[in-house]
Tab-separated table of C-alpha atoms and ligand atoms in Angstrom:
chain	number	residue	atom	x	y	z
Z	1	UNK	CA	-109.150	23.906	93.012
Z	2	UNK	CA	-106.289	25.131	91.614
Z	3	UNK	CA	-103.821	24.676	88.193
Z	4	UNK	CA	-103.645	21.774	87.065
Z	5	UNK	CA	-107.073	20.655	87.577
Z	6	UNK	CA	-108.196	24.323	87.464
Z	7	UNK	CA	-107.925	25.403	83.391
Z	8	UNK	CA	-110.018	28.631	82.098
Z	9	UNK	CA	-108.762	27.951	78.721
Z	10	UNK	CA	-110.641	24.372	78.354
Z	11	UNK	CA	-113.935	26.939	78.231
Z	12	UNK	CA	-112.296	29.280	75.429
Z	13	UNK	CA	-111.183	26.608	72.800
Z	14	UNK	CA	-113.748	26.831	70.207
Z	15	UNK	CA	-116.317	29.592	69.227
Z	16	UNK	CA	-119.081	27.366	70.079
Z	17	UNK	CA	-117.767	26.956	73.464
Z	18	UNK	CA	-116.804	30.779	73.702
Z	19	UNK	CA	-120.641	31.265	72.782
Z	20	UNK	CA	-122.169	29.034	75.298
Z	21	UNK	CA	-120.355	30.543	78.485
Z	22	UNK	CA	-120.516	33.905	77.084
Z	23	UNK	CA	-121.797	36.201	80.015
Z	24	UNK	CA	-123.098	39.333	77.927
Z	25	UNK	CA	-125.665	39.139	74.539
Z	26	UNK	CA	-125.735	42.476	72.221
Z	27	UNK	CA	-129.306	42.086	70.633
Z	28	UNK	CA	-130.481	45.011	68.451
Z	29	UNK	CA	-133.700	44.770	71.116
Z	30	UNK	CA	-131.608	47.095	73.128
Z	31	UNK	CA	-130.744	49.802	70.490
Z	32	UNK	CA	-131.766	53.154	69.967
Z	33	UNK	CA	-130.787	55.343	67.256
Z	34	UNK	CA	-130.683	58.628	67.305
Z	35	UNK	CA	-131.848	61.476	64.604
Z	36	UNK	CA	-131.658	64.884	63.834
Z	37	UNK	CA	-134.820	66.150	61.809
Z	38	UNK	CA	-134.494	69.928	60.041
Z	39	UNK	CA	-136.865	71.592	57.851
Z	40	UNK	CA	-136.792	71.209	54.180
Z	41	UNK	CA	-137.621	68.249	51.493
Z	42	UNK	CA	-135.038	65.465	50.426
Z	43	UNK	CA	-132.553	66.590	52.345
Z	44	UNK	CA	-129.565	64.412	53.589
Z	45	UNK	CA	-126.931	66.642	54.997
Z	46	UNK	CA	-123.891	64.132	56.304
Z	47	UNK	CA	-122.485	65.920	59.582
Z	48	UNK	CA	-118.733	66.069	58.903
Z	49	UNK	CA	-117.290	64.786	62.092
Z	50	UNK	CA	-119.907	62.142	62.361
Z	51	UNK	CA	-119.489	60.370	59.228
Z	52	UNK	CA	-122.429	58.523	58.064
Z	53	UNK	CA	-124.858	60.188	60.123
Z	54	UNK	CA	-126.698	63.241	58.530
Z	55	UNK	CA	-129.401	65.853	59.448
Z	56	UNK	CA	-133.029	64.930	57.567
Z	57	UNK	CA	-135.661	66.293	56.583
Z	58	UNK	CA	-139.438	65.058	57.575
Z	59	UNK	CA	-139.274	62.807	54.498
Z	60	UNK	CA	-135.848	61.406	54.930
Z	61	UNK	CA	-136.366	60.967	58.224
Z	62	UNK	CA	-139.263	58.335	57.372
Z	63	UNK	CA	-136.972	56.874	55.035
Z	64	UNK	CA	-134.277	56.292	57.544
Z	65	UNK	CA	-137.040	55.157	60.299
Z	66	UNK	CA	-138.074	52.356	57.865
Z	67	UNK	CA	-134.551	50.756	57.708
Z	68	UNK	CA	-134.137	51.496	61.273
Z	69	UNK	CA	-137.321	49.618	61.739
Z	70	UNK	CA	-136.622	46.640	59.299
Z	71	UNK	CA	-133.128	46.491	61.233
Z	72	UNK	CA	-135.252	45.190	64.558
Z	73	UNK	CA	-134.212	48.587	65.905
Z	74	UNK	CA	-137.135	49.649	68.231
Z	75	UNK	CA	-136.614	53.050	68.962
Z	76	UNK	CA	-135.314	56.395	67.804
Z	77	UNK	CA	-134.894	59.360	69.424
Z	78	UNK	CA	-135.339	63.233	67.647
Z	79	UNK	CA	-133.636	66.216	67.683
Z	80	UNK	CA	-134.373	69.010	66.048
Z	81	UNK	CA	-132.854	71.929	63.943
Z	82	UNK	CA	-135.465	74.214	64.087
Z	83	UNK	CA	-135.984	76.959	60.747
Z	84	UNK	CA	-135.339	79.996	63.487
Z	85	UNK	CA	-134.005	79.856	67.121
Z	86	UNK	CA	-135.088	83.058	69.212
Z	87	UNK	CA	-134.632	83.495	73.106
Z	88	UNK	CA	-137.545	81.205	74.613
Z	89	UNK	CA	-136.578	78.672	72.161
Z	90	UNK	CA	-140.728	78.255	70.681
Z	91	UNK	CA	-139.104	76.319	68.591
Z	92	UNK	CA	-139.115	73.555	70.964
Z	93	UNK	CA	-142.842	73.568	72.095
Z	94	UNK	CA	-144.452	75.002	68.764
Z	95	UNK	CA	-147.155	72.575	67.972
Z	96	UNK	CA	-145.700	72.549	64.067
Z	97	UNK	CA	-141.708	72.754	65.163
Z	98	UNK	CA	-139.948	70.062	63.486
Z	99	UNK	CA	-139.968	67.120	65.616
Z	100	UNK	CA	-143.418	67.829	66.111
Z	101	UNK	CA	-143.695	67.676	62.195
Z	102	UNK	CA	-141.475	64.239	62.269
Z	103	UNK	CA	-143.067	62.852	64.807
Z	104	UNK	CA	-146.755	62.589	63.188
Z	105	UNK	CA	-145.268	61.587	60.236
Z	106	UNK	CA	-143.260	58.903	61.484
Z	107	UNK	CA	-146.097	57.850	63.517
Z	108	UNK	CA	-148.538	57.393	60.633
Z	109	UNK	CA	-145.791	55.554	58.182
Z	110	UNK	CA	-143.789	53.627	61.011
Z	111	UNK	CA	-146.619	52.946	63.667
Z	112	UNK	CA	-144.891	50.192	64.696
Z	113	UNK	CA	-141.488	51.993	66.196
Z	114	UNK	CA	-140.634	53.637	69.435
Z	115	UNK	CA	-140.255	57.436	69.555
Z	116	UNK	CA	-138.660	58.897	71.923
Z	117	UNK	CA	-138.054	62.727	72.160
Z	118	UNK	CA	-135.411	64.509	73.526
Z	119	UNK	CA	-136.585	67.432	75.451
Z	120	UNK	CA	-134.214	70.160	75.456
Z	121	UNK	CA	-134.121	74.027	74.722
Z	122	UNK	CA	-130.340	74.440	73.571
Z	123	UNK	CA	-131.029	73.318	70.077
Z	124	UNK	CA	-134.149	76.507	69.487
Z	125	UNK	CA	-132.239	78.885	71.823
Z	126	UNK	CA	-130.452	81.454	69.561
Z	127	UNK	CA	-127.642	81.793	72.716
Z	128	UNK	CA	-127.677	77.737	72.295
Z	129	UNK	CA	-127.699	77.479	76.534
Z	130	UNK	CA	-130.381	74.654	77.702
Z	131	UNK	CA	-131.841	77.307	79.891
Z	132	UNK	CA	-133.208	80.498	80.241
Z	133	UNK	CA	-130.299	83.127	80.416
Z	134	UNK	CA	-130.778	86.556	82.379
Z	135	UNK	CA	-127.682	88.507	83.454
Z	136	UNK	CA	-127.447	88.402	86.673
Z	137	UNK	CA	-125.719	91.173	88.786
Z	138	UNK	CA	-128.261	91.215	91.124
Z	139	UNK	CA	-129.315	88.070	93.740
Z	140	UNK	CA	-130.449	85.163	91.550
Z	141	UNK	CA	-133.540	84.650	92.890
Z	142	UNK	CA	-134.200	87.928	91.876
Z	143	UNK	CA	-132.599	87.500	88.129
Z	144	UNK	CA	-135.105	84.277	87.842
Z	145	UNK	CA	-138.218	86.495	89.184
Z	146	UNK	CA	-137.318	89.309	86.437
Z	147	UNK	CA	-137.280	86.570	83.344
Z	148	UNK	CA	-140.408	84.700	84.843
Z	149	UNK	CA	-142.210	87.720	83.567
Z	150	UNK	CA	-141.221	87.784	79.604
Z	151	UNK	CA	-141.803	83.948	80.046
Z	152	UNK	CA	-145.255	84.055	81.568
Z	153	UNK	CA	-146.383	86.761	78.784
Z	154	UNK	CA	-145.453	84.340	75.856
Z	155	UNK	CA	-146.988	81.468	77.933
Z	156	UNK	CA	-150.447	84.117	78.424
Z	157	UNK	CA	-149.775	85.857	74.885
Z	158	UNK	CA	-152.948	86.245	73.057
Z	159	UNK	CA	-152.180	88.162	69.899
Z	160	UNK	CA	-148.901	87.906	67.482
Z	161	UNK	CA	-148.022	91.232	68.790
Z	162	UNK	CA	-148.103	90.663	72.413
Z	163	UNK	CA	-146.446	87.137	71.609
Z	164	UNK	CA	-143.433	88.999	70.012
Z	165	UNK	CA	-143.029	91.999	72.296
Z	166	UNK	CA	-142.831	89.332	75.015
Z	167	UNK	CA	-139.973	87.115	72.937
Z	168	UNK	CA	-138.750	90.575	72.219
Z	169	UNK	CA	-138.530	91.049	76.528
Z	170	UNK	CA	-136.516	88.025	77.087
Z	171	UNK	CA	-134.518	88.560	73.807
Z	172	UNK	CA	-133.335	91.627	75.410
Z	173	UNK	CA	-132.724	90.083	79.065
Z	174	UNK	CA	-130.895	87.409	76.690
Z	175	UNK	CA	-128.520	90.191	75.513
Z	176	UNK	CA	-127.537	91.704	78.556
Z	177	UNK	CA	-127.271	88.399	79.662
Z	178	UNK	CA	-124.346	87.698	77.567
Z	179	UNK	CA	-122.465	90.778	77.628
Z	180	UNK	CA	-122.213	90.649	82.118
Z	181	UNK	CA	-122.285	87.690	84.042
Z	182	UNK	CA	-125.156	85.648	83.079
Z	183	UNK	CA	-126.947	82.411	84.529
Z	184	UNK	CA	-128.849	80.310	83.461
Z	185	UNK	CA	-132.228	80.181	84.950
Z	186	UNK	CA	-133.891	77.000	86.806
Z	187	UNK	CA	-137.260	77.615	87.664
Z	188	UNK	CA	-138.764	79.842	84.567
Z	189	UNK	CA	-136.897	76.997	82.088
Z	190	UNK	CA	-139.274	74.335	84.017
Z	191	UNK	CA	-141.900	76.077	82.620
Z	192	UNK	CA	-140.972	76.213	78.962
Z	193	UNK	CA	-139.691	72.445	79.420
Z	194	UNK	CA	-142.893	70.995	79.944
Z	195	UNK	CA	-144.642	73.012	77.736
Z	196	UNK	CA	-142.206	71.590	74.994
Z	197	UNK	CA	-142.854	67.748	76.837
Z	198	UNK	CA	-146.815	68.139	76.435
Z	199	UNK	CA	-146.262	69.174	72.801
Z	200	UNK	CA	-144.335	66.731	71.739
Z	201	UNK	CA	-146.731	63.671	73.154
Z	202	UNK	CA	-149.685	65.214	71.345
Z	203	UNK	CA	-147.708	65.326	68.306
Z	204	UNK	CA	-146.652	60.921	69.203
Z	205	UNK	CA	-143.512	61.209	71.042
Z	206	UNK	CA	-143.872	57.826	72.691
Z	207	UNK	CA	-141.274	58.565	75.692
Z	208	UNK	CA	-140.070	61.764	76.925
Z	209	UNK	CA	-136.342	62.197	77.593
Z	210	UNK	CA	-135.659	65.163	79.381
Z	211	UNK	CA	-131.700	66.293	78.697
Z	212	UNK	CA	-131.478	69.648	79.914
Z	213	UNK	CA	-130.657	68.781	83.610
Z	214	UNK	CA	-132.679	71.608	85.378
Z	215	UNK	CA	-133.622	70.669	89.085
Z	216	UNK	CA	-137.179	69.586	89.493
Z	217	UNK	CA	-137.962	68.751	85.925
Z	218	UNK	CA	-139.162	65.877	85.925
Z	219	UNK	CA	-141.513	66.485	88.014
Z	220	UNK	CA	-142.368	69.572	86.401
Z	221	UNK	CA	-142.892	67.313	83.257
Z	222	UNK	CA	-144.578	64.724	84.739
Z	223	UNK	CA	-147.329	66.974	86.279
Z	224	UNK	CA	-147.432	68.902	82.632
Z	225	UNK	CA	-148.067	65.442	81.347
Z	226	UNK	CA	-150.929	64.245	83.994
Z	227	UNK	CA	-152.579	67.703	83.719
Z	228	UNK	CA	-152.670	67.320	79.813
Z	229	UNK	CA	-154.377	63.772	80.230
Z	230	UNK	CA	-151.242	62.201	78.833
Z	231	UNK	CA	-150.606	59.691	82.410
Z	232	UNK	CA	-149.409	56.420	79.901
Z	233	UNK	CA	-146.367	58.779	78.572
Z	234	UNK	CA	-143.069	57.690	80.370
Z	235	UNK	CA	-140.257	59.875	80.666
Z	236	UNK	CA	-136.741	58.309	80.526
Z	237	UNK	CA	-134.397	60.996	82.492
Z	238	UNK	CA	-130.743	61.987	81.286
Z	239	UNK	CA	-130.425	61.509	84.949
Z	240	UNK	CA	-126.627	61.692	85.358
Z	241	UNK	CA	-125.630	64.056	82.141
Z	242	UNK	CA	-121.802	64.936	82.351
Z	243	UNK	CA	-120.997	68.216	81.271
Z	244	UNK	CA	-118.617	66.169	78.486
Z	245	UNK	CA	-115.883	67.194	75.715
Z	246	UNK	CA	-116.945	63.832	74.210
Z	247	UNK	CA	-120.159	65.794	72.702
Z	248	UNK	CA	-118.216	68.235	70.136
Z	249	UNK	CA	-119.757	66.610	66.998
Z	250	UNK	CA	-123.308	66.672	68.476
Z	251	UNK	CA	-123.209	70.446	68.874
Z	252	UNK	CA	-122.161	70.389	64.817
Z	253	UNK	CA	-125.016	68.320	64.146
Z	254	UNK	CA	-127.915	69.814	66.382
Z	255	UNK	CA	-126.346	73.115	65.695
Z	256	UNK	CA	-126.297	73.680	69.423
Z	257	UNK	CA	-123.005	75.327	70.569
Z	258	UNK	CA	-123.469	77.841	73.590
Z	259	UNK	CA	-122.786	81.647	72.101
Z	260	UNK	CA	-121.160	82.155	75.122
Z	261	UNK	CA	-120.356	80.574	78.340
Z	262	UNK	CA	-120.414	76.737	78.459
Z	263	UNK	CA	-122.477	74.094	80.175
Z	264	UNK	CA	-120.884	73.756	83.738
Z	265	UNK	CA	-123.566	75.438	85.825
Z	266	UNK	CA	-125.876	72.684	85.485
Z	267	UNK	CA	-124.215	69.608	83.826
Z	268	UNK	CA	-122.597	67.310	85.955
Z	269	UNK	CA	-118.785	67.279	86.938
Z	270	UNK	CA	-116.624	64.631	85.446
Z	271	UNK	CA	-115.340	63.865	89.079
Z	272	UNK	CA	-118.409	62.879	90.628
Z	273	UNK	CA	-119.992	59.903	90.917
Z	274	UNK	CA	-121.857	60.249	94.442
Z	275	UNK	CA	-123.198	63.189	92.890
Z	276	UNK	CA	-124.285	61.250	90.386
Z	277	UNK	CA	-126.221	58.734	92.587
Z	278	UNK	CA	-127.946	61.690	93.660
Z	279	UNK	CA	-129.134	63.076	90.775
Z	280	UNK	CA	-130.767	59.696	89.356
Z	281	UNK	CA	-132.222	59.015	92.974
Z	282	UNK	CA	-133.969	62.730	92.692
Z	283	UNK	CA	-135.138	62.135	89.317
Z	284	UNK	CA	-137.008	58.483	90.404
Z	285	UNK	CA	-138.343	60.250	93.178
Z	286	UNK	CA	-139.994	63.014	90.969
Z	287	UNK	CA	-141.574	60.101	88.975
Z	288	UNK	CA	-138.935	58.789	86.288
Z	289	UNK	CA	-139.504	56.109	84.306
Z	290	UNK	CA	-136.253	55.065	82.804
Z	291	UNK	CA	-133.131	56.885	84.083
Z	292	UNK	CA	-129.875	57.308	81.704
Z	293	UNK	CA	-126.472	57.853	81.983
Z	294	UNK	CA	-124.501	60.368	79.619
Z	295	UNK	CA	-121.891	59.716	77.799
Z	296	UNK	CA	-120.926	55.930	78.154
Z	297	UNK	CA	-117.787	54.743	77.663
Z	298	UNK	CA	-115.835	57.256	79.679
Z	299	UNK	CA	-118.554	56.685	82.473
Z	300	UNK	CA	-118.918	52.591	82.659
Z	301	UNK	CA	-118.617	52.688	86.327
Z	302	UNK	CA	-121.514	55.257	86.983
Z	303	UNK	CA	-123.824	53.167	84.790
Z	304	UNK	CA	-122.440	49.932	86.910
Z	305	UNK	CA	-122.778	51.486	89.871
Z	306	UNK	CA	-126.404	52.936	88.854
Z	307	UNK	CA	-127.234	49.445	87.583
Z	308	UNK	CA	-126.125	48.332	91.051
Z	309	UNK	CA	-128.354	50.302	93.027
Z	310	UNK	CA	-131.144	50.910	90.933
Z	311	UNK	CA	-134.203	48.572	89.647
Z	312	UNK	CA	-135.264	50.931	86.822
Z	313	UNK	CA	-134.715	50.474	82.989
Z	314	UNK	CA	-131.141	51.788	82.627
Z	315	UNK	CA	-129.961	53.218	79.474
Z	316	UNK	CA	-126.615	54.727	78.412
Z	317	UNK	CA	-126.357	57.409	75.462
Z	318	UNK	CA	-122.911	56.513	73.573
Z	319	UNK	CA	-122.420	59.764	72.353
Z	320	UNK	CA	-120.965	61.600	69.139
Z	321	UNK	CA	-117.524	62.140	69.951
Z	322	UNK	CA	-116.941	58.122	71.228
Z	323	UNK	CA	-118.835	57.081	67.637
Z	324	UNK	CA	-116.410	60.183	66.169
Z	325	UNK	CA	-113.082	58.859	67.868
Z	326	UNK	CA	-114.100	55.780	66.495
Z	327	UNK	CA	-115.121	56.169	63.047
Z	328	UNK	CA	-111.681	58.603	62.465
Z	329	UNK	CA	-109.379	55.874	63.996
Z	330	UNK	CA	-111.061	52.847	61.835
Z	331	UNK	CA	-110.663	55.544	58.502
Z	332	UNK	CA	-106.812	55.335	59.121
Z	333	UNK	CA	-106.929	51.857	59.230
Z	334	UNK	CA	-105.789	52.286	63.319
Z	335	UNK	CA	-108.200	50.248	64.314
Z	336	UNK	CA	-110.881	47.077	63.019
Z	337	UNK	CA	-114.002	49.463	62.947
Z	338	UNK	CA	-116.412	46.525	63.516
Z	339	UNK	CA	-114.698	44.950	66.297
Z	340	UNK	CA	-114.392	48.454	68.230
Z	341	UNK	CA	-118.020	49.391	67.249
Z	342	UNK	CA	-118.821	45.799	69.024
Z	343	UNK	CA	-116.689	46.082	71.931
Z	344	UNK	CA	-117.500	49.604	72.688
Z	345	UNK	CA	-121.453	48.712	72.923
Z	346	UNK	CA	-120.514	45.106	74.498
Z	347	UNK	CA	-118.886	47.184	77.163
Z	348	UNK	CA	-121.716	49.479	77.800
Z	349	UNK	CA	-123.819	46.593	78.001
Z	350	UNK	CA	-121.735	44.646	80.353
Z	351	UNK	CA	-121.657	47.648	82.848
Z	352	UNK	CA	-125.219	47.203	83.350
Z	353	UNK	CA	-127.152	49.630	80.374
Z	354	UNK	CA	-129.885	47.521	78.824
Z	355	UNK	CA	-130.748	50.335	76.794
Z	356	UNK	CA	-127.748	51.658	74.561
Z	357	UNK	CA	-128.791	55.063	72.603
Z	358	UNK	CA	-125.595	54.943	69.783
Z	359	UNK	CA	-125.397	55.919	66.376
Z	360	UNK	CA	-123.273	52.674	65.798
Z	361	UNK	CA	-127.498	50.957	66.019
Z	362	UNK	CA	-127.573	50.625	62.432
Z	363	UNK	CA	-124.550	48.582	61.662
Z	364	UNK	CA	-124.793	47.079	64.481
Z	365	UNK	CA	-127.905	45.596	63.899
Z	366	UNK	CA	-126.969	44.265	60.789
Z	367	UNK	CA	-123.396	43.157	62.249
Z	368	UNK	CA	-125.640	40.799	64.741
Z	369	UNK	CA	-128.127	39.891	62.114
W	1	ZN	ZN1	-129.482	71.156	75.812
């Protein structure tokens, strides 16, 4: 049935009307708002190309939890800016590194909210790669059996002194790394990944969210996990993690910029979305949870066609540089901020996320309240 009988417009006259045939509902159910904890007291640094989000310290970060909380946010998610970063990043799996610190105290004053933890090593690595790095001029299975070593001593270490000649071994590897051709290495980063996962759920990390995009971590996780008695922990997988531009601010606020190099050799090409498929199936087959997609808006049709083919919780991280684009426009008056903010995460929504990880959670929230 065609025009004239045929008239889309009779369903768009009124807001009422508009809001009973509306297809897509943002609820702040679906929101998860990411934080980045450093050391100190009463600290509230604002990152300068993220304006209005700002590195905490254990205390602030309860503050902020509480609004978060009170917003009918469920969730956050922690990064961390550890005091010192060396070359096996022990920052990261230290059983008093910061978002270990956070996390028990957000779990005593806000028992009631969702903690999720990112699990990464870029952020305590002082080379800032998510990996292991050993220079590699000979083969690389080699280069990953020579740093295996330096990595099982800190794992073994007994003493302070055989702990730091150890950090001191792959410090150097770390060095020469940088100065020749370099990679980073897969299998010995496994190691140090889920003994950062394991820390981090003792400490009340809710849900482990693996971002470094090693092959086999999850699994490597989930056994971790299930050997340390912690079977109820889920992990929620960057499955398909874009090696993206869009994540400049980030690497201001985590303090996470790679010394040298970038992130190509094991994030994922803009150009591929079959690849992607294959990452996320891989990552459900080694016992995800929750799979994710990262960034969002650039990448609407891998979440759709992820939501598509897969039955598991989907979420989508809308990342720094799409809140920084549009925070900046919306300052010059280029855009309405609140009607982009709302579009951006209706959009990610629509494409099939049901979880949206955005720094945008807190307004929001109280945009929808
Ligand atoms: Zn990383």
């Amino acid at each position: 049935m065609a025009f004239p009988i045929t008239r889309l417009r009779r369903l768009r006259r009124t807001a009422e009307l508009r809001n009973l045939v509306t297809e897509t509902r943002l609820t702040p159910d679906s929101f998860v708002y990411p934080m980045f904890v450093c050391p100190g007291e009463g600290v509230r640094k604002e990152i300068g190309s993220m304006p209005g989000v700002s590195n905490l310290s254990v205390d602030e970060a309860v503050k902020e939890a509480e609004q978060v909380h009170a917003l009918g946010i469920p969730s956050v998610i922690l990064f961390g800016l550890p005091e010192k970063k060396d070359e096996v990043a022990t920052g990261a799996w230290a059983d008093d590194g910061i978002v270990q610190q956070a996390a028990r105290a957000l779990k005593r004053e806000v028992p009631g909210l969702i903690l999720m933890g990112d699990v990464c090593l870029c952020e305590y690595m002082s080379h800032g790669h998510c990996g292991i790095v050993k220079a590699s001029p000979q083969s690389l299975g080699a280069a990953a059996m020579d740093v295996l070593n330096p990595v099982h001593g800190i794992v073994a270490a007994k003493t302070e002194e055989e702990k730091t000649s150890a950090i001191n071994a792959a410090a150097a590897a770390a060095v020469r790394a940088a100065e020749s051709n370099y990679e980073i290495v897969n299998d010995a980063s496994l190691e140090l990944l889920a003994r950062t996962s394991v820390s981090l759920a003792k400490a009340g990390i809710d849900i482990i969210a693996p971002s470094d995009m090693m092959d086999g971590r999850v699994a490597a996780i989930r056994k971790a996990l299930d050997d340390a008695g912690l079977i109820n922990t889920p992990i929620l997988s960057y499955a398909a993690k874009f090696a993206s531009g869009f994540y400049g601010p980030f690497r201001e606020a985590a303090d996470s910029t790679p010394q040298f190099g970038d992130r190509r050799s094991y994030q994922m090409d803009s150009a591929n979305i079959r690849e992607a498929m294959r990452e996320i199936e891989l990552d459900i087959e080694e016992g995800a949870d929750m799979i994710m997609v990262k960034p969002a808006m650039p990448y609407l049709d891998v979440i759709a066609a992820a939501h598509a083919r897969f039955d598991l919780p989907l979420a989508a991280y809308q990342v720094s540089g799409e809140y920084a684009m549009i925070e900046a426009a919306a300052r010059n008056n280029w855009i309405d901020r609140e009607r982009v903010m709302m579009e951006s995460l209706l959009s990610i929504r629509r494409a099939g996320a049901s979880i949206i990880l955005t720094y945008h959670a807190k307004d929001a929230a109280k945009f929808l309240a």
